[in-house]
């Protein structure tokens, strides 16, 4: 109930042009909406989530102030690049193209109505000779973008040629080359292992049906399990502070590689519970900090993977970070 209250209040604040929350998240509004919508989708029924946020055509008082979420997402399409931007008028980027598609598939939007060919061209134009992906025309390379590309193409596969437009073998080879001797994966070849990047690499390999290229899955599982610290929380790399968001980045991978029992689930659930705001709802990065929607989403998703939410709630898919029923409806598993 309290998290629902938090999400409703946040949605209203984002509508206010003078709110602090609105100003600091302006550039990544698309992902903010994906986190909000998905978190809400795990707490209430699809129709209630759509009604609360005004996803299709909101309650009258909401539509008067702003377009429905679906219309807003479509307004963020950047014809020039072929991808979606983080806000209206922003350049297309893989990060926001994925968030846009995630919102649209939860909302059951007809993907045939999109400019699918141009989105697919946008993704394939960003693949480099070594199989890696840049996030946009400015060329930053990161395994986050390998994940985004494969997830986008997979979500679009019912209305496109799937992975035909890229060199999938090279994409897999590049991701495999980012695995380190400690078992983890980094943001690029030779970069330090980081739990967020491990999610991107293992998630992408799972989408590519290539989990078999992971060398020493037990070592990877050990590195991930070592991230649990005394408080019960998980950190993203050795000697760093625990943060609720790693509940998602790490649990998703442990779930994908079938080693969810390698950490203490009760201790982690206790850490997430302590990071809740007892008055206003929402979840922070760690106990006694201010809640925000990023940590609220990943905290709720972590609890879902831990099986700590009531049985009647929708569960989250560890690969696509979408409600499982949405992934199944899209024909993906
Ligand atoms: C669909 C869920 C989903 C994701 C899309 C964008 C993306 C793909 C994945 C991001 C993965 C990632 C790199 C997550 C880590 C985010 C984070 C908390 C980074 C903080 O890094 P540092 O170095 O923090 O500031 P530490 O914890 O190492 O001190």
PDB file of N, CA and C and ligand atoms in Angstrom, residues 34 95 98 102 144 147-148 194 196-197 199-200 236-237 240-241 243 245-246 248-249 294 297-298 320-321, ligand 1:
ATOM      1  N   UNK A  34       9.564   3.507 -17.400  1.00  0.00           N
ATOM      2  CA  UNK A  34       9.636   2.036 -17.443  1.00  0.00           C
ATOM      3  C   UNK A  34       9.772   1.474 -16.021  1.00  0.00           C
ATOM      4  N   UNK A  95      19.513   2.873 -24.950  1.00  0.00           N
ATOM      5  CA  UNK A  95      18.947   2.735 -23.597  1.00  0.00           C
ATOM      6  C   UNK A  95      17.465   3.074 -23.591  1.00  0.00           C
ATOM      7  N   UNK A  98      15.112   0.764 -25.732  1.00  0.00           N
ATOM      8  CA  UNK A  98      14.674  -0.439 -25.003  1.00  0.00           C
ATOM      9  C   UNK A  98      13.571  -0.074 -24.007  1.00  0.00           C
ATOM     10  N   UNK A 102       9.816  -1.597 -23.903  1.00  0.00           N
ATOM     11  CA  UNK A 102       9.342  -2.306 -22.710  1.00  0.00           C
ATOM     12  C   UNK A 102       7.997  -1.731 -22.247  1.00  0.00           C
ATOM     13  N   UNK A 144      26.325  -2.888 -21.771  1.00  0.00           N
ATOM     14  CA  UNK A 144      24.908  -2.505 -21.584  1.00  0.00           C
ATOM     15  C   UNK A 144      24.208  -2.445 -22.937  1.00  0.00           C
ATOM     16  N   UNK A 147      23.276  -5.779 -24.449  1.00  0.00           N
ATOM     17  CA  UNK A 147      22.017  -6.265 -23.869  1.00  0.00           C
ATOM     18  C   UNK A 147      20.829  -5.543 -24.504  1.00  0.00           C
ATOM     19  N   UNK A 148      20.918  -4.207 -24.550  1.00  0.00           N
ATOM     20  CA  UNK A 148      19.788  -3.426 -25.092  1.00  0.00           C
ATOM     21  C   UNK A 148      19.471  -3.884 -26.515  1.00  0.00           C
ATOM     22  N   UNK A 194      31.703  -6.131 -12.774  1.00  0.00           N
ATOM     23  CA  UNK A 194      30.737  -5.297 -12.053  1.00  0.00           C
ATOM     24  C   UNK A 194      29.380  -5.986 -12.195  1.00  0.00           C
ATOM     25  N   UNK A 196      26.344  -5.049 -12.368  1.00  0.00           N
ATOM     26  CA  UNK A 196      25.406  -4.521 -13.363  1.00  0.00           C
ATOM     27  C   UNK A 196      25.747  -5.038 -14.754  1.00  0.00           C
ATOM     28  N   UNK A 197      27.061  -5.071 -15.026  1.00  0.00           N
ATOM     29  CA  UNK A 197      27.492  -5.546 -16.348  1.00  0.00           C
ATOM     30  C   UNK A 197      27.310  -7.056 -16.462  1.00  0.00           C
ATOM     31  N   UNK A 199      24.814  -8.688 -15.279  1.00  0.00           N
ATOM     32  CA  UNK A 199      23.417  -8.856 -15.722  1.00  0.00           C
ATOM     33  C   UNK A 199      23.333  -8.653 -17.244  1.00  0.00           C
ATOM     34  N   UNK A 200      23.958  -7.568 -17.723  1.00  0.00           N
ATOM     35  CA  UNK A 200      23.846  -7.271 -19.161  1.00  0.00           C
ATOM     36  C   UNK A 200      24.409  -8.412 -20.000  1.00  0.00           C
ATOM     37  N   UNK A 236      28.119  -4.304  -5.610  1.00  0.00           N
ATOM     38  CA  UNK A 236      28.265  -4.520  -7.054  1.00  0.00           C
ATOM     39  C   UNK A 236      29.638  -5.008  -7.446  1.00  0.00           C
ATOM     40  N   UNK A 237      30.598  -4.844  -6.515  1.00  0.00           N
ATOM     41  CA  UNK A 237      31.968  -5.336  -6.728  1.00  0.00           C
ATOM     42  C   UNK A 237      32.669  -5.306  -5.377  1.00  0.00           C
ATOM     43  N   UNK A 240      32.888  -2.601  -1.962  1.00  0.00           N
ATOM     44  CA  UNK A 240      31.947  -1.489  -2.134  1.00  0.00           C
ATOM     45  C   UNK A 240      30.768  -1.667  -1.187  1.00  0.00           C
ATOM     46  N   UNK A 241      29.995  -0.593  -1.015  1.00  0.00           N
ATOM     47  CA  UNK A 241      28.823  -0.651  -0.129  1.00  0.00           C
ATOM     48  C   UNK A 241      27.679  -1.432  -0.766  1.00  0.00           C
ATOM     49  N   UNK A 243      23.923  -2.141  -1.944  1.00  0.00           N
ATOM     50  CA  UNK A 243      22.934  -1.248  -2.553  1.00  0.00           C
ATOM     51  C   UNK A 243      21.767  -2.133  -3.016  1.00  0.00           C
ATOM     52  N   UNK A 245      19.802  -1.986  -5.408  1.00  0.00           N
ATOM     53  CA  UNK A 245      19.644  -2.295  -6.841  1.00  0.00           C
ATOM     54  C   UNK A 245      20.368  -3.572  -7.235  1.00  0.00           C
ATOM     55  N   UNK A 246      21.438  -3.924  -6.483  1.00  0.00           N
ATOM     56  CA  UNK A 246      22.157  -5.159  -6.825  1.00  0.00           C
ATOM     57  C   UNK A 246      21.328  -6.395  -6.498  1.00  0.00           C
ATOM     58  N   UNK A 248      18.576  -6.810  -7.717  1.00  0.00           N
ATOM     59  CA  UNK A 248      18.129  -7.178  -9.054  1.00  0.00           C
ATOM     60  C   UNK A 248      19.268  -7.679  -9.925  1.00  0.00           C
ATOM     61  N   UNK A 249      20.321  -6.883 -10.062  1.00  0.00           N
ATOM     62  CA  UNK A 249      21.395  -7.227 -11.014  1.00  0.00           C
ATOM     63  C   UNK A 249      21.993  -8.595 -10.690  1.00  0.00           C
ATOM     64  N   UNK A 294      14.134   4.244  -8.969  1.00  0.00           N
ATOM     65  CA  UNK A 294      15.102   3.245  -9.446  1.00  0.00           C
ATOM     66  C   UNK A 294      15.230   2.127  -8.397  1.00  0.00           C
ATOM     67  N   UNK A 297      11.898   0.160  -7.799  1.00  0.00           N
ATOM     68  CA  UNK A 297      11.677  -0.863  -8.826  1.00  0.00           C
ATOM     69  C   UNK A 297      12.565  -2.086  -8.595  1.00  0.00           C
ATOM     70  N   UNK A 298      13.875  -1.834  -8.399  1.00  0.00           N
ATOM     71  CA  UNK A 298      14.779  -2.985  -8.278  1.00  0.00           C
ATOM     72  C   UNK A 298      14.592  -3.722  -6.950  1.00  0.00           C
ATOM     73  N   UNK A 320      14.308 -10.431 -19.195  1.00  0.00           N
ATOM     74  CA  UNK A 320      13.760  -9.241 -19.863  1.00  0.00           C
ATOM     75  C   UNK A 320      13.376  -8.116 -18.903  1.00  0.00           C
ATOM     76  N   UNK A 321      13.405  -8.391 -17.575  1.00  0.00           N
ATOM     77  CA  UNK A 321      12.996  -7.392 -16.585  1.00  0.00           C
ATOM     78  C   UNK A 321      11.609  -6.838 -16.900  1.00  0.00           C
TER      79      UNK A 321
HETATM   80  C1  LIG B   1      16.109  -3.672 -18.581  1.00  0.00           C
HETATM   81  C2  LIG B   1      16.810  -3.724 -16.164  1.00  0.00           C
HETATM   82  C3  LIG B   1      17.120  -3.353 -17.572  1.00  0.00           C
HETATM   83  C4  LIG B   1      18.325  -2.762 -17.857  1.00  0.00           C
HETATM   84  C5  LIG B   1      18.752  -2.303 -19.210  1.00  0.00           C
HETATM   85  C6  LIG B   1      20.983  -0.048 -18.626  1.00  0.00           C
HETATM   86  C7  LIG B   1      21.040  -1.510 -18.448  1.00  0.00           C
HETATM   87  C8  LIG B   1      20.271  -2.399 -19.379  1.00  0.00           C
HETATM   88  C9  LIG B   1      21.785  -2.046 -17.467  1.00  0.00           C
HETATM   89  C10 LIG B   1      22.601  -1.263 -16.492  1.00  0.00           C
HETATM   90  C11 LIG B   1      23.494  -2.204 -15.742  1.00  0.00           C
HETATM   91  C12 LIG B   1      24.376  -1.484 -14.772  1.00  0.00           C
HETATM   92  C13 LIG B   1      25.703  -1.048 -15.246  1.00  0.00           C
HETATM   93  C14 LIG B   1      23.944  -1.308 -13.516  1.00  0.00           C
HETATM   94  C15 LIG B   1      24.729  -0.692 -12.437  1.00  0.00           C
HETATM   95  C16 LIG B   1      24.134   0.636 -12.044  1.00  0.00           C
HETATM   96  C17 LIG B   1      24.890   1.223 -10.899  1.00  0.00           C
HETATM   97  C18 LIG B   1      24.263   1.266  -9.580  1.00  0.00           C
HETATM   98  C19 LIG B   1      26.119   1.706 -11.085  1.00  0.00           C
HETATM   99  C20 LIG B   1      26.869   2.307  -9.996  1.00  0.00           C
HETATM  100  O1  LIG B   1      28.219   2.117 -10.237  1.00  0.00           O
HETATM  101  P1  LIG B   1      29.234   2.739  -9.183  1.00  0.00           P
HETATM  102  O2  LIG B   1      30.613   2.417  -9.575  1.00  0.00           O
HETATM  103  O3  LIG B   1      28.743   1.986  -7.883  1.00  0.00           O
HETATM  104  O4  LIG B   1      28.912   4.168  -8.939  1.00  0.00           O
HETATM  105  P2  LIG B   1      29.421   0.941  -6.946  1.00  0.00           P
HETATM  106  O5  LIG B   1      28.229   0.219  -6.357  1.00  0.00           O
HETATM  107  O6  LIG B   1      30.314   0.047  -7.736  1.00  0.00           O
HETATM  108  O7  LIG B   1      30.121   1.755  -5.923  1.00  0.00           O
END
